[in-house]
Amino acid sequence: MKKKNKIKIKINGRLINIKISTTLKDLLLTKKIPINKVAIELNNKIVNKSKINNIFLNEKDKVEIVHFIGGG
Amino acid sequence: MKKDQLIIDGKKYNSRLIVGTGKYKSFSECANAVKISGAEIVTVAVRRVNIMDTKKPLLMDYINPKKITYLPNTAGCFNSNEALRTLRLAREIGGWKLVKLEVLGDKKNLFPDMIETLKSTEILVKEGFKVMVYCNDDPLIAKKLEDVGASAIMPLASPIGSGLGILNIENLKIIRKQTKLPVIVDAGIGDAPDAAEAMQLGCDGVLINTAIAKAKKPLLMAEAMKYAVISGRKSYLSGRIKYNYTGSASSPKKGII
C-alpha cells in the first residue's frame, strides 16, 4: 500500500495539503508570513513563537495566524 | 511650568489625542493622518493574515510600532472569551501589554456590554495586561472598572462612528471627578468642537477614528483635531469665567467722553 505522505490541515479557515513532518515554522516560511509581525494559534492554543521550529503539524490541525490591521 | 502630559500606566505622552487606524482609504493616508494629528498612540485591530496574498503591505510597514504606541483593541468581540482570545494573541505578536478592551453588546448601536467588559477587565488585569476600557458613560460602572484595576476609563461620547458628539456631559464630568485614572472620551466625536468640549470637561484625552478617516479631507481634519485637543486642554487648565447672566463691559467706564 502506498504510504500517504500528505496531510490536511486548516489554516485561517482554509483547508490545505502539506507534507508530513512539516513544522509550524516550515509552514510560515513557505507561506512567506513575517513571523515577527504575527501571532499563532494551534488548535485554539497560543503558540510560543520561539518554539515553532519544534512543533510538527498533524492531520486536521487548525492553525490561526493573526496580525494587526487598521482599527478604531 | 510643569509639562502637561497624559500619563497612562506610568508612561508619559505629549499628545492627548489617540487616533484609530480603521476606515482610511489607504495605509499611507492613515499614516499621514496619524503624523499630522501628532498622536503618539494608535488603536489597531487583530485579524487573520490573508495567507493567499502575503505580499500585501502591512500596517506596520507604514506606522512604526517602535515610534508610535500600538494599542490593540478587541473591536468586533461580543463576549468575554472572544475579547480575551484577541488580546492574548495581540500580546503574543510582540509583547503588547497595554490594550484597549471593548466588548460590544448591541450590533445596531454598538453599545458596550458592561457585564462582559467588567468580567474581562478583571481577568486581563490578573494576567498582567494594562487595560484601557471602552465603557458606557455610567459613573457606577466606571468606578467598578477602576476597582478591578483598569488603567484608563474610556467612556463613549455617543455610539461608535455616529458623530453625534457628547450626549451626556454631566455624566462625563462625574466620571472625571470621581477617578484618579485617565479618562479618555472614546467614540462618537464628530468634529473639532466635540473634541475640544471633551477636553474642556477635564477629560484627559480623546480617541478619534471615524471623524478623521471619513471627513471629506481627512488630513485637514487630523490637524483640526490636534489643535482642538490642545485648545480644549489649555482652556480647561486656564479656568474659564463663570457664567454671567447680565452683560459685563470689557472697556472701563472711567474717562468716557
CSV table of C-alpha atoms in Angstrom, one decimal:
chain,number,residue,atom,x,y,z
A,1,MET,CA,0.0,0.0,0.0
A,2,LYS,CA,1.3,3.4,-0.9
A,3,LYS,CA,2.2,5.4,2.1
A,4,LYS,CA,0.4,8.7,2.4
A,5,ASN,CA,2.8,11.5,2.5
A,6,LYS,CA,0.4,14.4,2.7
A,7,ILE,CA,-1.8,15.6,5.5
A,8,LYS,CA,-4.7,18.1,5.5
A,9,ILE,CA,-4.7,21.0,7.9
A,10,LYS,CA,-6.8,24.1,8.2
A,11,ILE,CA,-5.0,27.5,8.2
A,12,ASN,CA,-7.1,30.6,8.8
A,13,GLY,CA,-10.2,28.6,7.9
A,14,ARG,CA,-8.8,27.2,4.6
A,15,LEU,CA,-8.1,23.6,4.0
A,16,ILE,CA,-4.6,22.9,2.6
A,17,ASN,CA,-2.4,19.9,2.0
A,18,ILE,CA,1.0,19.8,3.4
A,19,LYS,CA,3.8,17.3,3.6
A,20,ILE,CA,4.1,15.0,6.5
A,21,SER,CA,6.6,16.2,9.2
A,22,THR,CA,6.2,19.8,8.3
A,23,THR,CA,6.9,22.1,11.3
A,24,LEU,CA,4.9,25.2,12.1
A,25,LYS,CA,8.0,27.2,11.2
A,26,ASP,CA,8.2,25.5,7.8
A,27,LEU,CA,4.6,26.3,7.1
A,28,LEU,CA,5.1,30.0,8.0
A,29,LEU,CA,8.2,30.2,5.8
A,30,THR,CA,6.5,28.6,2.8
A,31,LYS,CA,3.6,30.9,3.1
A,32,LYS,CA,6.0,33.8,3.4
A,33,ILE,CA,4.5,35.0,6.7
A,34,PRO,CA,6.6,37.6,8.6
A,35,ILE,CA,6.9,35.7,11.9
A,36,ASN,CA,7.8,38.8,14.0
A,37,LYS,CA,4.6,40.5,12.9
A,38,VAL,CA,2.1,37.8,13.7
A,39,ALA,CA,0.7,35.6,16.5
A,40,ILE,CA,-0.2,32.0,16.0
A,41,GLU,CA,-2.8,29.6,17.5
A,42,LEU,CA,-2.6,25.9,17.0
A,43,ASN,CA,-5.8,24.1,17.8
A,44,ASN,CA,-7.1,27.1,19.8
A,45,LYS,CA,-3.9,27.4,21.9
A,46,ILE,CA,-1.5,30.3,21.6
A,47,VAL,CA,1.9,29.1,20.4
A,48,ASN,CA,5.1,30.5,21.8
A,49,LYS,CA,6.9,31.7,18.6
A,50,SER,CA,10.3,30.7,19.9
A,51,LYS,CA,9.2,27.1,19.8
A,52,ILE,CA,7.7,26.8,16.3
A,53,ASN,CA,10.7,25.0,15.0
A,54,ASN,CA,9.9,22.0,17.1
A,55,ILE,CA,6.2,21.8,16.6
A,56,PHE,CA,5.2,19.3,13.9
A,57,LEU,CA,1.8,19.6,12.3
A,58,ASN,CA,-0.7,16.7,12.3
A,59,GLU,CA,-3.7,15.8,10.3
A,60,LYS,CA,-6.7,18.1,11.0
A,61,ASP,CA,-4.7,20.6,12.9
A,62,LYS,CA,-6.2,24.1,13.0
A,63,VAL,CA,-3.8,26.9,12.6
A,64,GLU,CA,-4.8,30.6,13.0
A,65,ILE,CA,-2.4,33.3,12.1
A,66,VAL,CA,-3.3,36.9,13.0
A,67,HIS,CA,-1.7,40.3,12.7
A,68,PHE,CA,-2.5,44.0,13.3
A,69,ILE,CA,-4.7,45.8,10.8
A,70,GLY,CA,-6.3,49.3,10.9
A,71,GLY,CA,-9.0,49.6,13.5
A,72,GLY,CA,-10.6,52.0,15.8
B,1,MET,CA,5.9,75.4,34.2
B,2,LYS,CA,5.4,71.6,34.6
B,3,LYS,CA,4.9,69.9,31.3
B,4,ASP,CA,1.3,68.9,30.9
B,5,GLN,CA,1.4,65.3,29.8
B,6,LEU,CA,-1.0,62.4,29.5
B,7,ILE,CA,0.1,59.6,31.8
B,8,ILE,CA,-1.1,56.1,31.2
B,9,ASP,CA,0.2,53.3,33.4
B,10,GLY,CA,3.3,55.4,34.2
B,11,LYS,CA,4.1,56.2,30.6
B,12,LYS,CA,4.1,59.8,29.5
B,13,TYR,CA,2.7,61.1,26.3
B,14,ASN,CA,2.8,64.6,25.0
B,15,SER,CA,-0.3,64.2,22.8
B,16,ARG,CA,-3.7,63.7,24.3
B,17,LEU,CA,-5.2,62.6,21.1
B,18,ILE,CA,-5.4,58.9,20.3
B,19,VAL,CA,-6.2,58.0,16.7
B,20,GLY,CA,-7.9,54.9,15.4
B,21,THR,CA,-6.4,53.5,12.2
B,22,GLY,CA,-9.6,52.0,10.6
B,23,LYS,CA,-11.7,53.2,7.7
B,24,TYR,CA,-8.9,55.1,5.8
B,25,LYS,CA,-8.7,54.8,2.1
B,26,SER,CA,-5.1,53.5,2.3
B,27,PHE,CA,-2.3,52.8,4.8
B,28,SER,CA,-0.5,55.9,3.5
B,29,GLU,CA,-3.5,58.2,4.1
B,30,CYS,CA,-3.8,56.7,7.6
B,31,ALA,CA,-0.1,57.1,8.4
B,32,ASN,CA,-0.2,60.7,7.2
B,33,ALA,CA,-3.3,61.5,9.3
B,34,VAL,CA,-1.6,60.0,12.3
B,35,LYS,CA,1.5,62.1,11.7
B,36,ILE,CA,-0.4,65.3,11.2
B,37,SER,CA,-2.6,64.7,14.2
B,38,GLY,CA,0.5,64.4,16.4
B,39,ALA,CA,-0.9,61.3,18.0
B,40,GLU,CA,1.5,59.1,19.9
B,41,ILE,CA,-0.9,56.2,20.4
B,42,VAL,CA,-3.0,54.5,17.7
B,43,THR,CA,-5.5,51.7,18.1
B,44,VAL,CA,-5.2,48.7,15.9
B,45,ALA,CA,-7.4,45.6,15.4
B,46,VAL,CA,-6.3,41.9,15.4
B,47,ARG,CA,-7.4,39.9,12.3
B,48,ARG,CA,-6.4,36.9,10.3
B,49,VAL,CA,-3.5,37.2,7.9
B,50,ASN,CA,-4.5,36.8,4.3
B,51,ILE,CA,-2.5,33.7,3.6
B,52,MET,CA,-3.3,33.7,-0.1
B,53,ASP,CA,-1.6,37.0,-0.5
B,54,THR,CA,1.2,37.7,2.0
B,55,LYS,CA,2.9,40.3,-0.3
B,56,LYS,CA,0.4,43.0,0.5
B,57,PRO,CA,1.8,45.8,2.7
B,58,LEU,CA,1.1,45.7,6.4
B,59,LEU,CA,0.1,48.5,8.7
B,60,MET,CA,3.4,48.1,10.5
B,61,ASP,CA,5.2,49.0,7.2
B,62,TYR,CA,3.5,52.4,7.4
B,63,ILE,CA,3.3,53.1,11.1
B,64,ASN,CA,6.4,52.1,13.1
B,65,PRO,CA,5.4,50.5,16.3
B,66,LYS,CA,8.7,51.5,17.8
B,67,LYS,CA,7.8,55.2,17.4
B,68,ILE,CA,4.0,55.1,17.8
B,69,THR,CA,2.4,53.1,20.6
B,70,TYR,CA,0.1,50.4,19.2
B,71,LEU,CA,-3.0,49.9,21.3
B,72,PRO,CA,-4.5,46.6,20.2
B,73,ASN,CA,-8.3,46.6,20.5
B,74,THR,CA,-11.0,44.0,20.7
B,75,ALA,CA,-13.3,45.6,18.1
B,76,GLY,CA,-15.9,43.1,16.9
B,77,CYS,CA,-15.8,41.0,20.0
B,78,PHE,CA,-19.2,40.3,21.5
B,79,ASN,CA,-18.3,38.3,24.6
B,80,SER,CA,-15.6,38.0,27.1
B,81,ASN,CA,-14.0,34.9,25.6
B,82,GLU,CA,-13.5,36.4,22.2
B,83,ALA,CA,-12.0,39.6,23.7
B,84,LEU,CA,-9.6,37.6,25.9
B,85,ARG,CA,-8.5,35.5,23.0
B,86,THR,CA,-7.9,38.5,20.8
B,87,LEU,CA,-5.8,40.4,23.4
B,88,ARG,CA,-3.8,37.3,24.3
B,89,LEU,CA,-2.9,37.0,20.7
B,90,ALA,CA,-2.2,40.7,20.4
B,91,ARG,CA,0.3,40.3,23.3
B,92,GLU,CA,1.9,37.4,21.5
B,93,ILE,CA,2.6,39.4,18.3
B,94,GLY,CA,5.1,41.5,20.1
B,95,GLY,CA,4.8,41.8,23.8
B,96,TRP,CA,2.0,44.4,23.9
B,97,LYS,CA,0.5,44.7,27.4
B,98,LEU,CA,-1.3,48.0,27.0
B,99,VAL,CA,-4.6,47.2,25.4
B,100,LYS,CA,-8.0,48.6,24.7
B,101,LEU,CA,-10.8,46.4,25.8
B,102,GLU,CA,-14.2,46.8,24.1
B,103,VAL,CA,-16.9,44.1,24.4
B,104,LEU,CA,-19.9,45.1,22.4
B,105,GLY,CA,-23.4,44.0,23.3
B,106,ASP,CA,-25.6,45.6,20.7
B,107,LYS,CA,-25.0,45.2,17.0
B,108,LYS,CA,-27.1,48.2,16.0
B,109,ASN,CA,-25.8,50.9,18.3
B,110,LEU,CA,-22.5,49.1,19.2
B,111,PHE,CA,-23.1,49.9,22.9
B,112,PRO,CA,-20.7,48.0,25.2
B,113,ASP,CA,-21.8,45.0,27.2
B,114,MET,CA,-20.6,46.2,30.5
B,115,ILE,CA,-21.2,42.9,32.4
B,116,GLU,CA,-18.9,41.1,30.0
B,117,THR,CA,-16.5,44.1,29.9
B,118,LEU,CA,-16.1,44.2,33.7
B,119,LYS,CA,-15.5,40.4,33.8
B,120,SER,CA,-12.9,40.6,31.1
B,121,THR,CA,-11.1,43.6,32.7
B,122,GLU,CA,-10.7,41.6,35.9
B,123,ILE,CA,-9.2,38.6,34.1
B,124,LEU,CA,-6.9,40.7,31.9
B,125,VAL,CA,-5.6,42.7,34.9
B,126,LYS,CA,-4.8,39.4,36.7
B,127,GLU,CA,-2.9,38.2,33.6
B,128,GLY,CA,-0.7,41.4,33.7
B,129,PHE,CA,-2.4,43.4,31.0
B,130,LYS,CA,-2.8,47.2,31.3
B,131,VAL,CA,-6.3,47.6,30.3
B,132,MET,CA,-7.9,50.8,28.9
B,133,VAL,CA,-11.6,50.1,28.9
B,134,TYR,CA,-14.3,51.3,26.5
B,135,CYS,CA,-17.4,51.8,28.5
B,136,ASN,CA,-20.7,53.5,28.8
B,137,ASP,CA,-21.0,56.9,30.3
B,138,ASP,CA,-22.1,55.4,33.5
B,139,PRO,CA,-20.3,56.6,36.7
B,140,LEU,CA,-21.1,53.5,38.7
B,141,ILE,CA,-19.7,51.1,36.1
B,142,ALA,CA,-16.7,53.4,35.6
B,143,LYS,CA,-16.0,53.1,39.4
B,144,LYS,CA,-16.2,49.3,39.2
B,145,LEU,CA,-13.7,49.2,36.4
B,146,GLU,CA,-11.3,51.3,38.5
B,147,ASP,CA,-11.9,48.9,41.4
B,148,VAL,CA,-10.9,45.9,39.4
B,149,GLY,CA,-7.7,47.5,38.2
B,150,ALA,CA,-8.3,49.3,34.8
B,151,SER,CA,-5.5,51.6,33.6
B,152,ALA,CA,-7.9,54.1,31.9
B,153,ILE,CA,-11.6,54.7,31.6
B,154,MET,CA,-12.8,55.3,28.1
B,155,PRO,CA,-16.5,56.4,28.2
B,156,LEU,CA,-18.3,56.9,24.9
B,157,ALA,CA,-19.4,60.3,23.8
B,158,SER,CA,-22.1,58.6,21.7
B,159,PRO,CA,-22.3,55.4,19.6
B,160,ILE,CA,-19.1,54.4,17.7
B,161,GLY,CA,-18.8,56.2,14.4
B,162,SER,CA,-22.0,58.2,14.9
B,163,GLY,CA,-20.5,61.6,15.0
B,164,LEU,CA,-23.2,62.7,17.4
B,165,GLY,CA,-20.8,64.3,19.9
B,166,ILE,CA,-21.1,64.2,23.6
B,167,LEU,CA,-24.6,63.2,24.7
B,168,ASN,CA,-24.1,63.2,28.4
B,169,ILE,CA,-21.9,66.0,29.6
B,170,GLU,CA,-22.9,65.7,33.3
B,171,ASN,CA,-22.1,62.0,33.5
B,172,LEU,CA,-18.6,62.6,31.9
B,173,LYS,CA,-18.0,65.3,34.5
B,174,ILE,CA,-18.9,63.0,37.3
B,175,ILE,CA,-16.7,60.2,35.9
B,176,ARG,CA,-13.8,62.6,35.6
B,177,LYS,CA,-14.3,63.9,39.2
B,178,GLN,CA,-14.5,60.5,40.9
B,179,THR,CA,-11.5,58.8,39.4
B,180,LYS,CA,-7.7,59.1,39.6
B,181,LEU,CA,-7.4,57.2,36.3
B,182,PRO,CA,-7.1,58.9,32.9
B,183,VAL,CA,-10.5,59.4,31.4
B,184,ILE,CA,-10.4,59.3,27.6
B,185,VAL,CA,-13.5,60.0,25.6
B,186,ASP,CA,-13.9,57.3,23.1
B,187,ALA,CA,-16.4,57.0,20.2
B,188,GLY,CA,-18.9,59.4,18.8
B,189,ILE,CA,-16.8,62.5,18.3
B,190,GLY,CA,-17.9,64.2,15.1
B,191,ASP,CA,-15.8,67.3,14.7
B,192,ALA,CA,-13.2,69.5,16.4
B,193,PRO,CA,-15.6,71.4,18.7
B,194,ASP,CA,-16.7,68.0,20.1
B,195,ALA,CA,-13.1,67.1,20.8
B,196,ALA,CA,-12.4,70.5,22.4
B,197,GLU,CA,-15.6,70.1,24.5
B,198,ALA,CA,-14.4,66.7,25.9
B,199,MET,CA,-11.1,68.3,26.9
B,200,GLN,CA,-12.9,71.4,28.4
B,201,LEU,CA,-14.8,69.0,30.7
B,202,GLY,CA,-11.5,68.0,32.1
B,203,CYS,CA,-11.1,64.7,30.3
B,204,ASP,CA,-7.5,63.6,29.8
B,205,GLY,CA,-7.7,62.7,26.2
B,206,VAL,CA,-9.9,61.7,23.3
B,207,LEU,CA,-9.9,58.8,20.9
B,208,ILE,CA,-11.0,59.6,17.4
B,209,ASN,CA,-11.2,57.4,14.3
B,210,THR,CA,-14.3,57.9,12.0
B,211,ALA,CA,-14.4,61.7,12.4
B,212,ILE,CA,-11.0,61.9,10.9
B,213,ALA,CA,-11.0,59.0,8.5
B,214,LYS,CA,-14.3,59.7,7.0
B,215,ALA,CA,-14.1,63.5,6.8
B,216,LYS,CA,-14.0,64.8,3.2
B,217,LYS,CA,-10.4,65.9,3.9
B,218,PRO,CA,-9.1,63.5,6.5
B,219,LEU,CA,-5.6,65.1,6.7
B,220,LEU,CA,-7.1,68.6,7.4
B,221,MET,CA,-9.4,67.1,10.0
B,222,ALA,CA,-6.5,65.4,11.6
B,223,GLU,CA,-4.9,68.7,12.0
B,224,ALA,CA,-8.1,70.3,13.3
B,225,MET,CA,-8.4,67.6,15.9
B,226,LYS,CA,-4.8,68.1,17.0
B,227,TYR,CA,-5.5,71.8,17.7
B,228,ALA,CA,-8.9,71.1,19.2
B,229,VAL,CA,-7.5,68.8,21.8
B,230,ILE,CA,-4.7,71.2,22.6
B,231,SER,CA,-7.1,74.1,22.7
B,232,GLY,CA,-9.6,72.4,24.9
B,233,ARG,CA,-7.0,71.2,27.3
B,234,LYS,CA,-5.4,74.7,27.7
B,235,SER,CA,-8.9,76.2,28.1
B,236,TYR,CA,-9.7,73.7,30.8
B,237,LEU,CA,-6.4,74.3,32.6
B,238,SER,CA,-6.8,78.1,32.4
B,239,GLY,CA,-10.1,78.1,34.3
B,240,ARG,CA,-13.0,79.5,32.3
B,241,ILE,CA,-15.0,82.5,33.6
B,242,LYS,CA,-18.2,82.0,35.5
B,243,TYR,CA,-21.5,82.1,33.6
B,244,ASN,CA,-22.9,85.6,34.0
B,245,TYR,CA,-26.4,86.3,33.0
B,246,THR,CA,-26.0,90.0,32.6
B,247,GLY,CA,-23.5,91.9,30.3
B,248,SER,CA,-20.2,93.0,31.7
B,249,ALA,CA,-18.4,95.6,29.6
B,250,SER,CA,-14.9,94.9,28.6
B,251,SER,CA,-13.8,98.5,28.4
B,252,PRO,CA,-13.5,100.7,31.5
B,253,LYS,CA,-16.2,103.3,32.2
B,254,LYS,CA,-13.7,105.8,33.6
B,255,GLY,CA,-12.7,108.6,31.3
B,256,ILE,CA,-15.7,108.2,28.9
B,257,ILE,CA,-16.0,111.5,27.0
